[in-house]
Short mmCIF file of C-alpha atoms and ligand atoms in Angstrom, two decimals:
data_model
loop_
_atom_site.label_atom_id
_atom_site.label_comp_id
_atom_site.label_asym_id
_atom_site.label_seq_id
_atom_site.Cartn_x
_atom_site.Cartn_y
_atom_site.Cartn_z
CA MET A 1097 152.01 73.56 142.58
CA SER A 1098 151.05 73.57 146.26
CA PRO A 1099 150.58 70.14 147.86
CA ASP A 1100 146.83 70.53 148.26
CA THR A 1101 146.09 71.68 144.70
CA GLY A 1102 146.15 68.96 142.11
CA PRO A 1103 145.27 69.23 138.46
CA THR A 1104 141.92 70.94 137.84
CA PRO A 1105 139.26 68.21 137.86
CA ILE A 1106 137.43 67.78 134.58
CA THR A 1107 133.77 68.30 135.39
CA ALA A 1108 130.98 66.90 133.24
CA PRO A 1109 129.41 69.54 131.01
CA GLU A 1110 126.04 70.98 131.99
CA THR A 1111 123.13 70.13 129.74
CA VAL A 1112 120.61 72.61 128.37
CA ASP A 1113 118.12 72.48 125.52
CA VAL A 1114 119.14 75.80 123.99
CA LEU A 1115 122.31 77.82 124.36
CA VAL A 1116 121.95 81.43 123.23
CA ALA A 1117 125.28 83.13 122.48
CA GLY A 1118 124.85 86.88 122.89
CA GLY A 1119 122.77 88.94 125.29
CA GLY A 1120 121.94 91.80 122.92
CA ILE A 1121 118.26 92.44 122.49
CA ALA A 1122 117.85 89.63 119.98
CA GLY A 1123 119.62 87.11 122.24
CA LEU A 1124 117.62 88.16 125.29
CA VAL A 1125 114.32 87.91 123.39
CA ALA A 1126 115.32 84.46 122.06
CA THR A 1127 116.10 83.35 125.62
CA ALA A 1128 112.74 84.56 126.89
CA ALA A 1129 110.95 82.94 123.94
CA PHE A 1130 112.48 79.47 124.26
CA ALA A 1131 112.30 79.42 128.08
CA ALA A 1132 108.62 80.45 127.98
CA SER A 1133 108.03 77.62 125.54
CA GLY A 1134 109.39 74.97 127.91
CA PHE A 1135 113.03 74.69 126.79
CA ARG A 1136 115.83 75.00 129.33
CA THR A 1137 117.69 77.98 127.93
CA LEU A 1138 121.04 79.48 128.91
CA CYS A 1139 122.23 82.81 127.50
CA VAL A 1140 125.84 83.96 127.83
CA ASP A 1141 127.51 87.24 126.93
CA PRO A 1142 131.04 88.42 127.72
CA ALA A 1143 129.84 92.03 128.11
CA PRO A 1144 127.71 92.79 131.16
CA PRO A 1145 124.46 94.45 130.03
CA ILE A 1146 124.13 98.22 130.55
CA THR A 1147 120.63 99.09 131.73
CA ASP A 1148 121.10 102.75 132.62
CA GLU A 1149 120.71 105.35 129.89
CA MET A 1150 123.43 107.61 131.30
CA ALA A 1151 126.08 104.93 131.96
CA PRO A 1152 129.09 105.04 129.62
CA GLY A 1153 128.60 102.67 126.70
CA ALA A 1154 124.79 102.47 127.10
CA ASP A 1155 122.94 101.58 123.89
CA ILE A 1156 120.97 104.78 123.37
CA ARG A 1157 119.40 103.64 120.12
CA THR A 1158 115.69 102.99 120.06
CA THR A 1159 113.81 100.20 118.35
CA ALA A 1160 110.50 100.53 116.60
CA PHE A 1161 108.77 97.17 116.92
CA MET A 1162 106.36 96.63 114.04
CA GLN A 1163 103.06 94.80 114.58
CA PRO A 1164 104.39 91.26 113.95
CA SER A 1165 107.30 91.84 116.38
CA GLN A 1166 104.88 93.15 118.99
CA ALA A 1167 102.79 89.99 118.44
CA LEU A 1168 105.85 87.84 119.19
CA LEU A 1169 106.60 89.84 122.33
CA GLU A 1170 102.98 89.38 123.37
CA ARG A 1171 103.09 85.64 122.63
CA ILE A 1172 106.12 85.10 124.85
CA GLY A 1173 104.74 87.18 127.73
CA LEU A 1174 107.04 90.19 127.40
CA TRP A 1175 104.80 92.86 125.99
CA SER A 1176 102.92 93.77 129.19
CA ARG A 1177 106.27 94.88 130.68
CA LEU A 1178 107.22 96.96 127.64
CA ASP A 1179 103.87 98.49 126.75
CA PRO A 1180 103.91 101.23 129.47
CA HIS A 1181 107.21 102.58 128.05
CA ALA A 1182 106.30 102.43 124.34
CA ALA A 1183 105.49 105.31 122.01
CA PRO A 1184 103.04 104.32 119.23
CA LEU A 1185 103.91 105.02 115.59
CA GLN A 1186 100.68 105.94 113.86
CA ILE A 1187 102.01 107.80 110.83
CA MET A 1188 105.21 107.24 108.86
CA ARG A 1189 106.10 110.45 107.05
CA ILE A 1190 108.64 110.56 104.21
CA VAL A 1191 109.93 114.02 103.36
CA GLU A 1192 111.87 114.69 100.16
CA ALA A 1193 114.10 117.71 100.71
CA GLY A 1194 116.46 117.30 97.78
CA GLY A 1195 116.01 120.75 96.23
CA ARG A 1196 119.02 122.98 95.54
CA GLN A 1197 118.74 124.69 98.94
CA GLY A 1198 117.53 121.54 100.72
CA GLU A 1199 113.96 122.80 100.58
CA VAL A 1200 111.09 120.35 101.16
CA ARG A 1201 109.64 119.27 97.79
CA GLU A 1202 107.33 116.37 98.67
CA ILE A 1203 105.74 115.02 101.83
CA ALA A 1204 104.14 111.57 101.84
CA ASP A 1205 102.18 110.40 104.87
CA PHE A 1206 101.44 106.74 105.44
CA ASN A 1207 98.73 106.36 108.07
CA ALA A 1208 98.38 102.97 109.78
CA ALA A 1209 94.62 103.58 109.95
CA GLU A 1210 94.49 102.90 106.21
CA ILE A 1211 95.45 99.25 106.69
CA SER A 1212 94.87 98.46 110.36
CA ASP A 1213 93.06 99.54 113.53
CA ARG A 1214 96.41 99.60 115.36
CA PRO A 1215 99.59 101.68 114.96
CA PHE A 1216 102.36 100.45 112.62
CA GLY A 1217 104.57 99.83 115.61
CA TRP A 1218 105.84 101.00 119.00
CA ASN A 1219 109.16 102.64 119.79
CA LEU A 1220 111.29 101.82 122.86
CA PRO A 1221 114.82 102.72 123.98
CA ASN A 1222 117.29 99.81 123.71
CA TRP A 1223 118.79 100.32 127.21
CA LEU A 1224 115.27 100.09 128.68
CA LEU A 1225 114.53 96.97 126.65
CA ARG A 1226 117.60 95.29 128.16
CA ARG A 1227 116.50 96.28 131.67
CA GLU A 1228 112.96 95.00 131.24
CA ILE A 1229 113.84 91.78 129.41
CA LEU A 1230 116.45 90.90 132.06
CA ALA A 1231 113.86 91.50 134.79
CA HIS A 1232 111.47 89.23 132.91
CA LEU A 1233 114.10 86.48 132.51
CA ALA A 1234 114.58 86.48 136.27
CA THR A 1235 110.94 85.36 136.60
CA LEU A 1236 111.27 82.42 134.18
CA PRO A 1237 112.35 79.16 135.87
CA LEU A 1238 113.79 77.74 132.62
CA ALA A 1239 115.83 80.83 131.66
CA GLU A 1240 119.29 81.73 132.85
CA PHE A 1241 121.42 84.70 131.81
CA ARG A 1242 125.11 84.47 132.62
CA PRO A 1243 127.01 87.68 131.81
CA GLY A 1244 130.78 87.88 131.85
CA ILE A 1245 131.43 84.74 129.79
CA GLY A 1246 131.40 84.16 126.07
CA VAL A 1247 131.46 81.20 123.74
CA ALA A 1248 135.11 80.29 123.11
CA ASP A 1249 134.59 77.15 121.05
CA ILE A 1250 131.83 75.04 119.60
CA LEU A 1251 132.08 71.38 118.68
CA PRO A 1252 128.93 70.16 116.91
CA ARG A 1253 128.30 66.45 117.43
CA THR A 1254 125.58 64.18 116.10
CA ARG A 1255 123.28 64.41 119.10
CA GLU A 1256 124.24 67.83 120.48
CA ALA A 1257 126.75 70.68 120.35
CA LEU A 1258 129.51 70.84 122.93
CA VAL A 1259 130.21 74.48 123.73
CA THR A 1260 133.22 75.70 125.68
CA PHE A 1261 133.04 79.05 127.46
CA SER A 1262 135.74 81.66 127.94
CA ASP A 1263 135.98 80.67 131.64
CA GLY A 1264 136.60 77.03 130.74
CA GLY A 1265 133.06 75.88 131.56
CA ARG A 1266 131.31 73.56 129.09
CA VAL A 1267 127.74 72.95 128.14
CA LYS A 1268 125.92 70.46 125.93
CA ALA A 1269 123.00 71.94 123.99
CA ASP A 1270 120.59 70.53 121.42
CA LEU A 1271 120.48 73.90 119.68
CA VAL A 1272 122.90 76.81 119.70
CA ILE A 1273 121.39 80.16 118.71
CA ALA A 1274 124.15 82.48 117.54
CA ALA A 1275 122.96 85.99 118.43
CA ASP A 1276 126.54 87.13 118.91
CA GLY A 1277 126.39 90.25 116.76
CA ARG A 1278 127.64 91.58 113.45
CA ASP A 1279 131.15 90.11 113.83
CA SER A 1280 129.72 86.80 115.13
CA PRO A 1281 132.58 84.66 116.47
CA ILE A 1282 130.36 81.59 116.04
CA ARG A 1283 129.77 82.38 112.37
CA ALA A 1284 133.53 82.63 111.90
CA ARG A 1285 134.19 79.46 113.93
CA LEU A 1286 131.76 77.51 111.72
CA GLY A 1287 133.40 78.88 108.56
CA ILE A 1288 130.22 80.58 107.29
CA ALA A 1289 131.15 83.35 104.85
CA ALA A 1290 129.46 86.77 104.89
CA THR A 1291 129.27 89.56 102.30
CA THR A 1292 129.69 93.18 103.45
CA TRP A 1293 128.72 96.34 101.58
CA ARG A 1294 130.04 99.66 102.88
CA TYR A 1295 128.68 103.13 102.13
CA GLY A 1296 131.19 105.46 103.81
CA GLN A 1297 128.29 106.52 106.04
CA LYS A 1298 127.88 106.88 109.79
CA ALA A 1299 124.77 107.41 111.91
CA LEU A 1300 124.65 109.92 114.74
CA VAL A 1301 122.16 108.76 117.36
CA PHE A 1302 120.75 110.93 120.15
CA SER A 1303 117.53 112.03 121.82
CA ALA A 1304 116.17 115.56 121.58
CA THR A 1305 113.36 117.60 123.06
CA HIS A 1306 111.34 119.99 120.90
CA PRO A 1307 108.54 122.52 121.39
CA ARG A 1308 106.07 120.95 118.92
CA PRO A 1309 104.47 117.55 119.67
CA HIS A 1310 105.43 114.74 117.29
CA GLY A 1311 101.82 113.51 117.18
CA ASN A 1312 103.05 109.88 116.97
CA VAL A 1313 104.49 110.60 113.54
CA SER A 1314 107.82 109.03 112.60
CA THR A 1315 109.52 111.26 110.02
CA GLU A 1316 112.29 110.30 107.56
CA ILE A 1317 113.79 113.30 105.74
CA HIS A 1318 115.78 112.62 102.57
CA ARG A 1319 118.19 115.18 101.16
CA SER A 1320 121.60 113.63 100.43
CA GLY A 1321 124.10 111.58 102.39
CA GLY A 1322 121.34 109.49 103.99
CA PRO A 1323 118.06 109.96 105.84
CA PHE A 1324 117.50 112.07 108.95
CA THR A 1325 114.90 110.26 111.04
CA LEU A 1326 112.85 111.48 114.00
CA VAL A 1327 111.12 108.68 115.89
CA PRO A 1328 108.56 109.49 118.63
CA LEU A 1329 109.38 108.87 122.28
CA PRO A 1330 106.92 109.32 125.15
CA ASP A 1331 106.91 112.85 126.59
CA GLY A 1332 109.39 113.32 129.44
CA GLU A 1333 108.30 113.55 133.09
CA ASP A 1334 108.84 117.29 132.74
CA GLY A 1335 106.17 117.27 130.01
CA ARG A 1336 108.63 118.08 127.22
CA HIS A 1337 108.10 116.43 123.81
CA ARG A 1338 110.88 114.01 122.88
CA SER A 1339 112.10 112.14 119.82
CA ALA A 1340 114.89 109.72 119.07
CA ILE A 1341 117.07 110.88 116.18
CA VAL A 1342 119.07 108.81 113.74
CA TRP A 1343 121.04 111.01 111.37
CA MET A 1344 122.88 109.26 108.57
CA ASP A 1345 125.48 111.07 106.51
CA ARG A 1346 128.96 110.71 105.06
CA GLY A 1347 131.65 109.67 107.56
CA PRO A 1348 133.84 112.82 107.51
CA GLU A 1349 130.82 115.11 108.06
CA GLN A 1350 129.69 112.99 111.01
CA ARG A 1351 133.20 112.97 112.52
CA ARG A 1352 133.14 116.77 112.36
CA ARG A 1353 129.66 117.02 113.86
CA VAL A 1354 130.33 114.73 116.77
CA MET A 1355 133.11 117.09 117.90
CA LEU A 1356 130.71 120.06 118.02
CA ALA A 1357 129.33 121.50 121.25
CA PRO A 1358 125.76 120.18 121.85
CA GLU A 1359 124.22 123.59 121.06
CA ALA A 1360 126.06 123.79 117.72
CA LEU A 1361 125.10 120.22 116.84
CA ALA A 1362 121.48 120.95 117.83
CA LYS A 1363 121.51 123.95 115.48
CA GLU A 1364 122.70 121.81 112.55
CA ALA A 1365 120.20 119.10 113.44
CA THR A 1366 117.34 121.60 113.56
CA GLU A 1367 118.36 122.91 110.16
CA ARG A 1368 118.59 119.34 108.76
CA SER A 1369 115.14 118.51 110.21
CA GLY A 1370 113.67 121.45 108.30
CA GLY A 1371 112.51 122.81 111.66
CA LEU A 1372 109.54 120.40 111.54
CA LEU A 1373 109.26 120.10 115.34
CA GLY A 1374 110.82 123.46 116.17
CA PRO A 1375 114.34 123.97 117.59
CA LEU A 1376 115.85 120.69 118.82
CA THR A 1377 117.63 120.46 122.19
CA ILE A 1378 119.96 117.50 122.52
CA GLU A 1379 119.47 115.37 125.64
CA GLY A 1380 121.99 112.89 126.97
CA PRO A 1381 124.83 111.20 125.12
CA ILE A 1382 125.49 111.05 121.37
CA ALA A 1383 126.53 107.77 119.73
CA VAL A 1384 128.12 107.13 116.35
CA TRP A 1385 127.37 103.93 114.41
CA PRO A 1386 129.09 102.81 111.22
CA ILE A 1387 126.57 101.88 108.54
CA ILE A 1388 127.03 98.64 106.64
CA THR A 1389 125.04 95.90 105.03
CA ARG A 1390 126.17 92.36 105.78
CA PHE A 1391 124.58 89.00 105.17
CA ALA A 1392 125.74 85.51 106.00
CA HIS A 1393 125.80 83.07 103.08
CA ARG A 1394 124.18 80.41 105.24
CA LEU A 1395 121.95 80.85 108.29
CA THR A 1396 122.82 77.50 109.84
CA GLY A 1397 125.69 75.22 110.76
CA PRO A 1398 125.57 71.86 112.50
CA ARG A 1399 123.32 72.24 115.58
CA THR A 1400 123.49 76.04 115.13
CA ALA A 1401 121.14 78.75 113.85
CA LEU A 1402 122.38 82.28 113.14
CA VAL A 1403 119.90 85.02 114.03
CA ALA A 1404 119.81 88.82 114.07
CA GLU A 1405 123.01 90.71 113.23
CA ALA A 1406 125.02 87.49 113.22
CA ALA A 1407 122.93 86.67 110.12
CA HIS A 1408 122.16 90.11 108.64
CA VAL A 1409 123.04 93.76 109.25
CA VAL A 1410 121.09 96.51 107.46
CA PRO A 1411 121.22 100.33 107.50
CA PRO A 1412 118.64 101.80 109.92
CA ILE A 1413 115.98 102.68 107.35
CA GLY A 1414 112.31 101.93 107.89
CA ALA A 1415 113.02 100.34 111.30
CA GLN A 1416 113.75 96.93 109.82
CA GLY A 1417 116.90 95.54 111.53
CA LEU A 1418 115.68 94.15 114.82
CA ASN A 1419 112.27 93.41 113.34
CA LEU A 1420 113.95 91.10 110.84
CA SER A 1421 115.77 89.55 113.81
CA LEU A 1422 112.60 88.90 115.77
CA ALA A 1423 111.19 87.24 112.66
CA ASP A 1424 114.22 84.87 112.70
CA ILE A 1425 113.45 84.04 116.32
CA ALA A 1426 109.73 83.53 115.62
CA ALA A 1427 110.57 81.15 112.77
CA LEU A 1428 112.91 79.09 114.96
CA LEU A 1429 110.39 79.03 117.79
CA ASP A 1430 107.61 77.82 115.47
CA LEU A 1431 109.83 74.97 114.27
CA ALA A 1432 110.87 74.05 117.82
CA GLU A 1433 107.29 74.05 119.07
CA ALA A 1434 106.09 72.00 116.09
CA ASP A 1435 108.52 69.17 116.97
CA ALA A 1436 110.37 69.64 120.24
CA ALA A 1437 112.12 66.27 119.87
CA ALA A 1438 113.79 67.54 116.67
CA LEU A 1439 115.29 70.62 118.36
CA GLY A 1440 118.59 71.46 116.66
CA SER A 1441 118.37 68.49 114.26
CA ALA A 1442 119.48 68.74 110.62
CA PRO A 1443 115.86 68.71 109.29
CA MET A 1444 114.82 71.49 111.67
CA LEU A 1445 117.78 73.64 110.69
CA ALA A 1446 117.22 72.96 106.98
CA ALA A 1447 113.62 74.14 107.43
CA TYR A 1448 114.85 77.32 109.13
CA GLU A 1449 117.31 77.96 106.30
CA ARG A 1450 114.54 77.48 103.71
CA LYS A 1451 112.08 79.66 105.59
CA ARG A 1452 114.38 82.60 106.20
CA LYS A 1453 117.24 82.73 103.73
CA TRP A 1454 115.54 84.31 100.72
CA LEU A 1455 113.19 86.50 102.74
CA VAL A 1456 116.22 87.91 104.53
CA ARG A 1457 118.22 88.29 101.31
CA THR A 1458 115.36 90.10 99.54
CA ARG A 1459 114.80 92.44 102.46
CA VAL A 1460 118.51 93.18 102.79
CA GLN A 1461 118.75 94.05 99.09
CA GLY A 1462 115.65 96.26 99.30
CA ILE A 1463 117.04 98.25 102.24
CA ASP A 1464 120.41 98.56 100.50
CA MET A 1465 118.63 100.07 97.49
CA LEU A 1466 116.65 102.51 99.68
CA ASN A 1467 119.85 103.61 101.38
CA ARG A 1468 121.65 104.20 98.07
CA THR A 1469 118.64 106.21 96.88
CA SER A 1470 118.79 108.33 100.04
CA ILE A 1471 122.54 108.94 99.70
CA ALA A 1472 122.07 110.27 96.15
CA GLY A 1473 123.59 113.72 95.68
CA ALA A 1474 123.26 114.20 91.90
CA PRO A 1475 120.25 116.42 90.97
CA LEU A 1476 118.89 113.89 88.44
CA LEU A 1477 118.86 111.09 91.01
CA ARG A 1478 117.25 113.35 93.58
CA ASP A 1479 114.55 114.25 91.06
CA LEU A 1480 113.93 110.55 90.38
CA ARG A 1481 113.61 109.97 94.11
CA ARG A 1482 111.08 112.79 94.31
CA ILE A 1483 109.01 111.24 91.50
CA GLY A 1484 109.16 107.84 93.26
CA ILE A 1485 107.88 109.29 96.53
CA ARG A 1486 105.10 111.13 94.74
CA LEU A 1487 103.98 107.96 92.91
CA ILE A 1488 103.93 105.92 96.12
CA ARG A 1489 101.92 108.61 97.84
CA ASP A 1490 99.40 109.17 95.08
CA ILE A 1491 98.65 105.60 93.94
CA PRO A 1492 96.59 104.04 96.76
CA PRO A 1493 97.11 100.32 95.92
CA LEU A 1494 100.87 100.91 95.67
CA ARG A 1495 100.86 102.90 98.91
CA ARG A 1496 98.92 100.22 100.81
CA ARG A 1497 101.16 97.47 99.43
CA LEU A 1498 104.24 99.31 100.62
CA MET A 1499 102.74 99.87 104.06
CA HIS A 1500 101.99 96.16 104.41
CA ALA A 1501 105.47 95.25 103.20
CA GLY A 1502 107.19 97.64 105.60
CA MET A 1503 105.27 96.24 108.52
CA GLY A 1504 105.51 92.55 108.19
CA PRO A 1505 104.93 89.94 105.52
CA GLY A 1506 108.37 90.31 103.99
CA LEU A 1507 109.85 90.11 107.44
CA PHE A 1508 107.86 87.23 108.84
C1 LIG B 1418 121.63 103.65 114.45
C2 LIG B 1418 120.79 102.41 114.43
C3 LIG B 1418 119.40 102.49 114.64
C4 LIG B 1418 118.60 101.34 114.60
N1 LIG B 1418 117.24 101.45 114.73
C5 LIG B 1418 116.46 100.32 114.60
C6 LIG B 1418 115.01 100.38 114.66
O1 LIG B 1418 114.41 101.44 114.86
N2 LIG B 1418 114.30 99.23 114.49
C7 LIG B 1418 114.92 98.03 114.28
O2 LIG B 1418 114.24 97.01 114.12
N3 LIG B 1418 116.28 97.95 114.25
C8 LIG B 1418 117.05 99.05 114.40
N4 LIG B 1418 118.41 98.96 114.33
C9 LIG B 1418 119.03 97.65 114.30
C10 LIG B 1418 119.13 97.07 115.70
O3 LIG B 1418 119.49 98.05 116.65
C11 LIG B 1418 120.13 95.94 115.73
O4 LIG B 1418 119.72 95.01 114.76
C12 LIG B 1418 120.17 95.26 117.06
O5 LIG B 1418 120.39 96.11 118.13
C13 LIG B 1418 121.28 94.22 117.03
O6 LIG B 1418 121.00 93.34 118.03
P1 LIG B 1418 121.79 91.97 118.15
O7 LIG B 1418 121.25 91.35 119.41
O8 LIG B 1418 121.74 91.19 116.89
O9 LIG B 1418 123.33 92.38 118.28
P2 LIG B 1418 124.13 93.07 119.46
O10 LIG B 1418 123.33 94.04 120.20
O11 LIG B 1418 125.42 93.52 118.84
O12 LIG B 1418 124.42 91.86 120.47
C14 LIG B 1418 125.39 90.88 120.23
C15 LIG B 1418 125.91 90.44 121.58
O13 LIG B 1418 126.76 89.30 121.38
C16 LIG B 1418 127.78 89.38 122.35
N5 LIG B 1418 128.90 88.50 121.96
C17 LIG B 1418 129.97 88.80 121.19
N6 LIG B 1418 130.81 87.76 121.15
C18 LIG B 1418 130.24 86.77 121.89
C19 LIG B 1418 130.63 85.44 122.22
N7 LIG B 1418 131.80 84.92 121.82
N8 LIG B 1418 129.82 84.70 123.01
C20 LIG B 1418 128.63 85.21 123.47
N9 LIG B 1418 128.22 86.47 123.18
C21 LIG B 1418 129.02 87.23 122.40
C22 LIG B 1418 128.15 90.86 122.41
O14 LIG B 1418 128.78 91.19 123.61
C23 LIG B 1418 126.77 91.50 122.28
O15 LIG B 1418 126.20 91.82 123.54
C24 LIG B 1418 119.22 100.10 114.37
C25 LIG B 1418 120.61 100.00 114.18
C26 LIG B 1418 121.39 101.15 114.20
C27 LIG B 1418 122.88 101.04 113.95
#
């Protein structure tokens, strides 16, 4: 030890109202929401955010925000920033292509106009969401985002939680929001168990241009192995029509495909899309995501609420994952605004658990069932799926009920 360096002084912890662990999209939205509502909110994340589509490791997935999620983004002052980049989803099309040769056997269109004067939702790229939400946070006096540090330990006490960061810093917070992802270190630290279901599936994610316009139609094509989904993106500056693609299939097939040259992959993707939008040309990077379902057995611990993938992970079917997460955040925000003095208290967290646990569990089980139906390879199961799609399409009350359910009430 050099003479002029003594032991590191122990500094008093900082104090905030809300500590958000995790600067994924859910964590960033939670930070914006609580700061806009008057709570001093600090968000930390060990991984610096990537806000450039072409940078290695960029999150090239897109998120379709359904109407209730858009309402939350509007309520917290974020939507005006996102709106210019969003592609509306007016029609959700389900295509059953489970014939022997993969031929299209049923098409069911669900038009938002049947239940609303607005689109079902709006689609935005995740990397762009990070860029815009971070820019918004910089304008909020009560919000701070600190990348490069993570939560290393959490000690819940009666009046607050004492959180220690990976750089040794400490903070006292009334409420800790764990938005620290599917392997949530906070969930593990608090000893909250989680159940995981695996399907042996992976999703290939990429953007593609195509000669035919998508017409604001989001299309999910079911054959076997999982759905192939085309989600509208705004046309490029060069005027070319673009869609985001999520292609779910068995792991070994996807490992083979990801090694293909882009032209060869585009050829397979065009074939799998049934040529609906014409030949696809792949743009930019290709990402591979393992598909699982996971749900935490509890959504709360002392002074802590789990949200988003820390609480639930679902296969990307019907654009539910992040929408379910924004519903978690909206529920917490409602409780915090109803009684700010009770922020992070046991009654507030019990109310959050009651409000969300069974809604989340029901939704998770529903999406699991849809995914298993889409994986189905046996002809009998594929025929049953075809009958199901036809019934939903042809019975108006059933169709409208499903449209409402997909958009919101079960989520929020
Ligand atoms: C292929 C695919 C397509 C999808 N499409 C849609 C869609 O169209 N619509 C939809 O609603 N959902 C969709 N989803 C789901 C959605 O993308 C995810 O739910 C969402 O991105 C997860 O966000 P998150 O913030 O919970 O987690 P993450 O993005 O994983 O963020 C967690 C963050 O926590 C950080 N972290 C980890 N450890 C710590 C620590 N100790 N302290 C602090 N921070 C920590 C990590 O660095 C990370 O940045 C899709 C998912 C997939 C796989």
